[in-house]
């Protein structure tokens, strides 16, 4: 059936970047190339596609143009609930959309909240402390080495090669810089020093693993490897992606289980990508989950993973879309 499909998104080019902002100020937003790639897939399947964007004009556009379903990749503009804003608006207007609902999007954007939920079911995740101001560090009760990142960000925003912290002095320096540059809150976590994996999951009633991809940072010993902004930007030179990864099948099953359990517990829908790191004892830890995983056809981790698993980009987009159609009773109508 031919549907009228809206795409909601926020583009890097819609924002003004000035030199006094940090290099990764716009890191979370998408490029026109990604929107066009998604549009091509939906159009080649016979749908009419309307690019809706994600600015305030969206409200009027949605009221003027009848839309059957929205393919949502909007990161949102501000605040802890920013990823939930457009889905909440769509829910209010009774327009179906791809991906998770506002509760899940907000819960997972705040990494500390997502960790509390997975911990409540016994899923291992690094011990942590949420830091609003420097004085909070007086209560620190965690073991070094630590890792310091922003509590409500993605795309490794705020994460640098020196985000692993081995002493009090560097902790204070790093926390001060992050608070000053990006604002609170921070998440201080115990550092997990083994190999890193990201797991793609698709589906609803019985979600399945699309793939497990190991992220190896070239030239870094595993206990120093950080998938930082610097590394993500130069991924072609600096990252080895292994998918499927060359690891023991028991470890692979455990990684998949942590990812699937987290996806279910956080009520994710249609698609997500779960980041996991293994500790010295071989236990996989939940780092975070991304219910709006980057879908760049060039550098998105999920599209790269799909490619390694023999799926072309169109199949990935179509599968996400079909899960949303099915969930909304629109498939084959
Ligand atoms: N506790 C930790 N121990 C070790 N490494 C960590 C830890 N937390 C984060 N990292 C490293 O920092 C990277 C970025 O952290 P994380 O995935 O939490 O942030 P993100 O910016 O939300 O990522 P994404 O780009 O997937 O949205 C991880 O991929 C990992 O390399
Ligand atoms: Mg991540």
Short mmCIF file of C-alpha atoms and ligand atoms in Angstrom, two decimals:
data_model
loop_
_atom_site.label_atom_id
_atom_site.label_comp_id
_atom_site.label_asym_id
_atom_site.label_seq_id
_atom_site.Cartn_x
_atom_site.Cartn_y
_atom_site.Cartn_z
CA UNK A 1 0.00 0.00 0.00
CA UNK A 2 1.20 3.50 -0.84
CA UNK A 3 1.48 5.56 2.34
CA UNK A 4 2.31 9.18 2.93
CA UNK A 5 5.37 8.98 5.15
CA UNK A 6 6.79 11.99 6.97
CA UNK A 7 10.44 12.10 8.05
CA UNK A 8 11.28 14.08 11.21
CA UNK A 9 14.90 15.05 11.86
CA UNK A 10 17.25 17.80 12.97
CA UNK A 11 20.07 18.77 10.63
CA UNK A 12 23.53 20.00 11.59
CA UNK A 13 23.22 22.72 8.94
CA UNK A 14 20.18 24.25 10.67
CA UNK A 15 22.34 25.45 13.53
CA UNK A 16 24.93 28.14 13.71
CA UNK A 17 28.34 26.91 14.78
CA UNK A 18 30.76 29.44 16.19
CA UNK A 19 34.42 28.92 17.06
CA UNK A 20 33.89 29.34 20.80
CA UNK A 21 31.67 26.24 20.91
CA UNK A 22 33.26 22.82 21.55
CA UNK A 23 34.17 20.85 18.38
CA UNK A 24 31.35 18.37 18.99
CA UNK A 25 28.63 20.94 19.70
CA UNK A 26 26.47 19.67 16.79
CA UNK A 27 27.64 16.06 16.86
CA UNK A 28 24.22 14.53 17.50
CA UNK A 29 22.46 16.07 14.53
CA UNK A 30 22.04 14.50 11.13
CA UNK A 31 23.22 15.37 7.64
CA UNK A 32 21.06 15.85 4.55
CA UNK A 33 22.70 12.74 3.08
CA UNK A 34 21.09 10.52 5.75
CA UNK A 35 17.62 11.98 5.22
CA UNK A 36 17.96 11.51 1.47
CA UNK A 37 19.11 7.92 1.92
CA UNK A 38 16.04 7.11 4.05
CA UNK A 39 13.80 8.96 1.63
CA UNK A 40 15.18 6.95 -1.31
CA UNK A 41 14.42 3.65 0.36
CA UNK A 42 10.84 4.65 1.27
CA UNK A 43 10.17 6.09 -2.20
CA UNK A 44 11.59 3.09 -3.98
CA UNK A 45 9.07 1.03 -1.98
CA UNK A 46 6.31 3.16 -3.51
CA UNK A 47 5.58 5.55 -0.65
CA UNK A 48 5.14 9.29 -0.87
CA UNK A 49 7.70 10.96 1.37
CA UNK A 50 7.32 14.35 3.03
CA UNK A 51 10.40 15.86 4.71
CA UNK A 52 8.99 17.42 7.86
CA UNK A 53 12.16 18.52 9.66
CA UNK A 54 12.04 19.14 13.38
CA UNK A 55 11.76 22.86 14.04
CA UNK A 56 8.77 24.67 15.54
CA UNK A 57 7.15 24.91 12.08
CA UNK A 58 6.62 21.14 12.32
CA UNK A 59 3.46 21.66 14.36
CA UNK A 60 1.80 23.59 11.52
CA UNK A 61 3.16 21.24 8.86
CA UNK A 62 1.63 18.27 10.68
CA UNK A 63 -1.74 19.99 10.91
CA UNK A 64 -1.72 20.97 7.23
CA UNK A 65 -0.47 17.70 5.71
CA UNK A 66 -2.21 14.42 6.51
CA UNK A 67 0.52 11.88 7.28
CA UNK A 68 0.01 8.11 7.66
CA UNK A 69 3.19 7.46 9.61
CA UNK A 70 6.39 9.29 10.53
CA UNK A 71 9.90 7.88 10.22
CA UNK A 72 11.42 9.63 13.22
CA UNK A 73 15.14 10.24 13.64
CA UNK A 74 14.89 13.66 15.34
CA UNK A 75 17.34 14.13 18.20
CA UNK A 76 15.39 17.13 19.54
CA UNK A 77 16.63 20.57 20.43
CA UNK A 78 17.03 20.99 24.15
CA UNK A 79 16.71 19.40 27.55
CA UNK A 80 16.64 15.92 28.97
CA UNK A 81 13.37 15.11 27.17
CA UNK A 82 14.46 16.44 23.79
CA UNK A 83 14.37 13.08 22.00
CA UNK A 84 10.83 12.60 23.29
CA UNK A 85 9.41 15.93 22.15
CA UNK A 86 8.45 14.98 18.59
CA UNK A 87 7.19 11.48 19.49
CA UNK A 88 5.05 13.06 22.24
CA UNK A 89 3.63 15.54 19.74
CA UNK A 90 2.90 12.72 17.29
CA UNK A 91 1.28 10.67 20.03
CA UNK A 92 -0.89 13.67 20.93
CA UNK A 93 -1.92 14.10 17.29
CA UNK A 94 -2.47 10.32 16.97
CA UNK A 95 0.06 9.96 14.18
CA UNK A 96 1.97 6.66 14.20
CA UNK A 97 5.78 6.84 14.13
CA UNK A 98 8.80 4.55 14.02
CA UNK A 99 10.81 3.75 17.12
CA UNK A 100 10.41 4.07 20.83
CA UNK A 101 7.88 6.17 22.72
CA UNK A 102 8.58 9.32 24.75
CA UNK A 103 9.04 7.51 28.06
CA UNK A 104 11.74 5.22 26.65
CA UNK A 105 13.46 8.03 24.75
CA UNK A 106 13.74 10.19 27.86
CA UNK A 107 14.66 7.34 30.14
CA UNK A 108 17.50 6.21 27.89
CA UNK A 109 18.84 9.68 27.07
CA UNK A 110 19.51 10.07 30.79
CA UNK A 111 22.16 7.39 31.12
CA UNK A 112 21.90 7.33 34.93
CA UNK A 113 18.17 6.55 34.78
CA UNK A 114 18.61 3.80 32.20
CA UNK A 115 21.33 2.27 34.38
CA UNK A 116 19.06 2.28 37.42
CA UNK A 117 16.42 0.35 35.48
CA UNK A 118 18.79 -2.29 34.12
CA UNK A 119 20.47 -2.64 37.55
CA UNK A 120 17.09 -3.34 39.11
CA UNK A 121 16.98 -6.57 37.12
CA UNK A 122 20.57 -7.55 37.87
CA UNK A 123 22.14 -6.55 34.54
CA UNK A 124 25.76 -5.56 35.20
CA UNK A 125 26.57 -1.89 34.55
CA UNK A 126 29.52 0.15 35.88
CA UNK A 127 29.04 1.72 39.34
CA UNK A 128 28.42 5.41 38.92
CA UNK A 129 27.71 8.79 40.40
CA UNK A 130 25.74 11.65 38.89
CA UNK A 131 27.52 14.98 39.35
CA UNK A 132 25.67 18.29 39.17
CA UNK A 133 28.39 20.49 40.66
CA UNK A 134 32.01 20.17 41.75
CA UNK A 135 31.09 19.79 45.44
CA UNK A 136 29.29 16.52 44.64
CA UNK A 137 32.72 14.95 44.07
CA UNK A 138 33.32 15.09 47.84
CA UNK A 139 30.91 12.17 48.18
CA UNK A 140 32.78 10.09 45.58
CA UNK A 141 32.82 6.42 46.53
CA UNK A 142 34.04 4.74 43.34
CA UNK A 143 37.25 2.93 42.44
CA UNK A 144 39.77 4.32 39.95
CA UNK A 145 40.22 4.22 37.02
CA UNK A 146 37.06 6.18 36.30
CA UNK A 147 35.37 7.42 33.16
CA UNK A 148 33.70 10.82 32.99
CA UNK A 149 31.04 11.71 30.42
CA UNK A 150 27.91 13.79 30.01
CA UNK A 151 24.76 12.27 31.45
CA UNK A 152 22.35 13.32 28.66
CA UNK A 153 24.39 13.20 25.46
CA UNK A 154 25.18 10.81 22.64
CA UNK A 155 27.52 10.54 19.66
CA UNK A 156 30.41 10.58 22.17
CA UNK A 157 29.76 14.28 22.74
CA UNK A 158 32.12 15.32 25.54
CA UNK A 159 34.03 12.02 25.34
CA UNK A 160 37.72 12.46 24.49
CA UNK A 161 40.81 10.30 24.39
CA UNK A 162 41.61 11.49 27.93
CA UNK A 163 38.19 10.68 29.43
CA UNK A 164 39.66 7.73 31.34
CA UNK A 165 40.69 9.15 34.69
CA UNK A 166 43.30 7.67 37.01
CA UNK A 167 43.50 10.14 39.89
CA UNK A 168 41.65 12.78 41.85
CA UNK A 169 43.42 15.67 40.18
CA UNK A 170 42.54 14.67 36.63
CA UNK A 171 38.98 13.90 37.78
CA UNK A 172 38.58 17.44 39.06
CA UNK A 173 40.12 18.95 35.94
CA UNK A 174 37.94 16.91 33.62
CA UNK A 175 34.74 17.50 35.60
CA UNK A 176 35.41 21.22 35.74
CA UNK A 177 36.01 21.42 31.98
CA UNK A 178 32.86 19.41 31.16
CA UNK A 179 30.67 21.42 33.53
CA UNK A 180 32.01 24.69 32.14
CA UNK A 181 31.89 23.67 28.47
CA UNK A 182 28.66 21.66 28.28
CA UNK A 183 26.92 22.14 31.60
CA UNK A 184 25.64 19.57 34.10
CA UNK A 185 25.00 16.81 34.84
CA UNK A 186 28.00 14.52 34.45
CA UNK A 187 28.17 10.80 34.88
CA UNK A 188 31.26 9.51 36.66
CA UNK A 189 31.57 5.75 36.18
CA UNK A 190 34.03 3.03 37.03
CA UNK A 191 36.09 2.26 33.94
CA UNK A 192 35.42 -1.10 32.25
CA UNK A 193 38.69 -2.11 30.69
CA UNK A 194 37.96 -5.03 28.35
CA UNK A 195 36.80 -5.16 24.73
CA UNK A 196 33.86 -3.07 23.54
CA UNK A 197 30.85 -4.22 21.53
CA UNK A 198 27.76 -2.66 20.09
CA UNK A 199 24.66 -4.76 19.48
CA UNK A 200 21.91 -4.01 16.96
CA UNK A 201 18.40 -5.14 17.89
CA UNK A 202 15.25 -5.07 15.79
CA UNK A 203 11.64 -5.92 16.46
CA UNK A 204 8.89 -5.90 19.02
CA UNK A 205 7.15 -8.98 20.48
CA UNK A 206 10.21 -11.13 19.88
CA UNK A 207 13.09 -8.76 19.20
CA UNK A 208 16.14 -10.25 17.51
CA UNK A 209 19.82 -9.43 17.33
CA UNK A 210 20.85 -8.07 13.95
CA UNK A 211 24.52 -8.31 14.83
CA UNK A 212 27.19 -7.93 17.47
CA UNK A 213 30.07 -5.71 16.39
CA UNK A 214 33.35 -5.43 18.23
CA UNK A 215 34.94 -2.00 18.18
CA UNK A 216 38.70 -2.16 18.15
CA UNK A 217 40.60 1.11 18.26
CA UNK A 218 43.74 0.71 16.15
CA UNK A 219 46.99 1.24 18.01
CA UNK A 220 45.36 1.40 21.47
CA UNK A 221 45.75 -1.41 23.99
CA UNK A 222 42.26 -2.61 24.89
CA UNK A 223 42.41 -1.16 28.42
CA UNK A 224 43.11 2.30 26.99
CA UNK A 225 40.70 2.14 24.05
CA UNK A 226 37.98 4.79 24.02
CA UNK A 227 35.48 5.24 21.23
CA UNK A 228 35.83 9.02 21.54
CA UNK A 229 34.78 11.91 19.32
CA UNK A 230 38.28 12.04 17.80
CA UNK A 231 38.12 8.33 16.97
CA UNK A 232 34.52 8.37 15.64
CA UNK A 233 35.35 11.25 13.31
CA UNK A 234 38.33 9.37 11.83
CA UNK A 235 36.73 5.96 12.01
CA UNK A 236 38.05 4.84 8.64
CA UNK A 237 41.66 5.16 9.79
CA UNK A 238 41.27 4.51 13.52
CA UNK A 239 38.66 1.79 13.99
CA UNK A 240 38.56 -1.89 13.15
CA UNK A 241 34.96 -3.12 13.15
CA UNK A 242 34.64 -6.88 13.65
CA UNK A 243 31.21 -8.27 12.86
CA UNK A 244 30.61 -11.00 13.76
CA UNK A 245 33.35 -10.61 16.38
CA UNK A 246 36.12 -13.21 16.84
CA UNK A 247 35.12 -14.11 20.41
CA UNK A 248 34.17 -17.22 22.29
CA UNK A 249 30.58 -18.26 21.59
CA UNK A 250 29.65 -18.20 25.31
CA UNK A 251 30.76 -14.59 25.61
CA UNK A 252 28.88 -13.77 22.42
CA UNK A 253 25.67 -15.27 23.83
CA UNK A 254 26.11 -13.35 27.10
CA UNK A 255 26.58 -10.07 25.22
CA UNK A 256 23.45 -10.76 23.17
CA UNK A 257 21.51 -11.61 26.33
CA UNK A 258 22.53 -8.37 28.10
CA UNK A 259 21.52 -6.40 25.01
CA UNK A 260 18.17 -8.15 24.53
CA UNK A 261 17.24 -7.98 28.21
CA UNK A 262 18.07 -4.26 28.31
CA UNK A 263 16.03 -3.62 25.17
CA UNK A 264 13.01 -5.36 26.66
CA UNK A 265 13.36 -3.82 30.12
CA UNK A 266 13.51 -0.31 28.70
CA UNK A 267 10.52 -1.01 26.45
CA UNK A 268 12.37 -0.22 23.23
CA UNK A 269 10.44 -0.55 19.98
CA UNK A 270 11.41 -1.38 16.38
CA UNK A 271 15.15 -0.71 16.71
CA UNK A 272 17.98 0.13 19.14
CA UNK A 273 21.72 -0.25 19.52
CA UNK A 274 23.17 -1.30 22.86
CA UNK A 275 26.76 -0.44 23.87
CA UNK A 276 28.50 -3.02 26.02
CA UNK A 277 31.97 -3.38 27.47
CA UNK A 278 33.47 -6.51 29.02
CA UNK A 279 35.36 -6.34 32.33
CA UNK A 280 38.54 -8.17 33.41
CA UNK A 281 36.46 -11.15 34.59
CA UNK A 282 34.78 -11.53 31.23
CA UNK A 283 31.44 -10.07 32.38
CA UNK A 284 29.63 -7.87 29.83
CA UNK A 285 28.45 -4.53 31.24
CA UNK A 286 25.65 -2.38 29.90
CA UNK A 287 27.06 1.09 29.06
CA UNK A 288 24.04 2.63 27.36
CA UNK A 289 21.27 2.03 24.84
CA UNK A 290 20.44 4.12 21.78
CA UNK A 291 16.79 3.89 20.69
CA UNK A 292 17.58 6.48 17.98
CA UNK A 293 20.77 4.93 16.60
CA UNK A 294 22.63 6.91 13.94
CA UNK A 295 21.47 5.84 10.49
CA UNK A 296 24.10 7.52 8.32
CA UNK A 297 24.60 5.18 5.35
CA UNK A 298 28.31 6.01 5.48
CA UNK A 299 29.43 6.02 9.12
CA UNK A 300 26.45 4.90 11.25
CA UNK A 301 27.43 1.96 13.45
CA UNK A 302 24.12 0.20 12.81
CA UNK A 303 24.30 0.51 8.99
CA UNK A 304 27.96 -0.63 9.11
CA UNK A 305 26.90 -3.62 11.20
CA UNK A 306 24.01 -4.38 8.84
CA UNK A 307 26.43 -4.28 5.90
CA UNK A 308 28.76 -6.77 7.61
CA UNK A 309 25.80 -9.06 8.21
CA UNK A 310 25.01 -9.00 4.49
CA UNK A 311 22.12 -6.53 4.69
CA UNK A 312 22.11 -3.56 2.39
CA UNK A 313 21.01 -0.16 3.72
CA UNK A 314 17.56 -0.47 2.14
CA UNK A 315 16.89 -3.71 3.96
CA UNK A 316 17.78 -2.13 7.30
CA UNK A 317 15.51 0.89 6.80
CA UNK A 318 12.70 -1.26 5.42
CA UNK A 319 12.90 -3.64 8.38
CA UNK A 320 12.70 -0.81 10.93
CA UNK A 321 9.78 0.67 9.00
CA UNK A 322 7.98 -2.67 8.68
CA UNK A 323 8.23 -3.27 12.43
CA UNK A 324 6.59 0.12 12.99
CA UNK A 325 3.89 -0.58 10.37
CA UNK A 326 3.11 -3.93 11.92
CA UNK A 327 2.97 -2.51 15.43
CA UNK A 328 0.48 0.11 14.21
CA UNK A 329 -1.65 -2.33 12.22
CA UNK A 330 -0.62 -0.72 8.93
CA UNK A 331 1.26 -3.58 7.30
CA UNK A 332 -0.35 -4.94 4.14
CA UNK A 333 -3.43 -2.83 4.60
N1 LIG B 1 32.36 3.10 32.02
C1 LIG B 1 33.08 3.05 30.91
N2 LIG B 1 34.22 2.30 30.87
C2 LIG B 1 34.97 2.25 29.76
N3 LIG B 1 34.71 2.92 28.62
C3 LIG B 1 33.60 3.68 28.61
C4 LIG B 1 32.71 3.78 29.72
N4 LIG B 1 31.69 4.58 29.39
C5 LIG B 1 31.92 4.98 28.12
N5 LIG B 1 33.06 4.45 27.64
C6 LIG B 1 33.68 4.71 26.32
O1 LIG B 1 33.18 5.94 25.80
C7 LIG B 1 32.42 5.72 24.61
C8 LIG B 1 31.21 6.64 24.56
O2 LIG B 1 30.40 6.39 25.70
P1 LIG B 1 28.83 6.14 25.55
O3 LIG B 1 28.57 5.06 24.59
O4 LIG B 1 28.28 5.99 26.92
O5 LIG B 1 28.42 7.57 25.00
P2 LIG B 1 27.56 8.13 23.81
O6 LIG B 1 28.15 9.43 23.49
O7 LIG B 1 26.14 8.12 24.22
O8 LIG B 1 27.73 7.14 22.60
P3 LIG B 1 26.86 7.00 21.23
O9 LIG B 1 27.70 7.64 20.18
O10 LIG B 1 26.81 5.53 21.08
O11 LIG B 1 25.54 7.66 21.43
C9 LIG B 1 32.06 4.24 24.64
O12 LIG B 1 31.81 3.78 23.35
C10 LIG B 1 33.31 3.65 25.30
O13 LIG B 1 34.40 3.54 24.39
MG1 LIG B 2 27.58 4.88 22.87
#
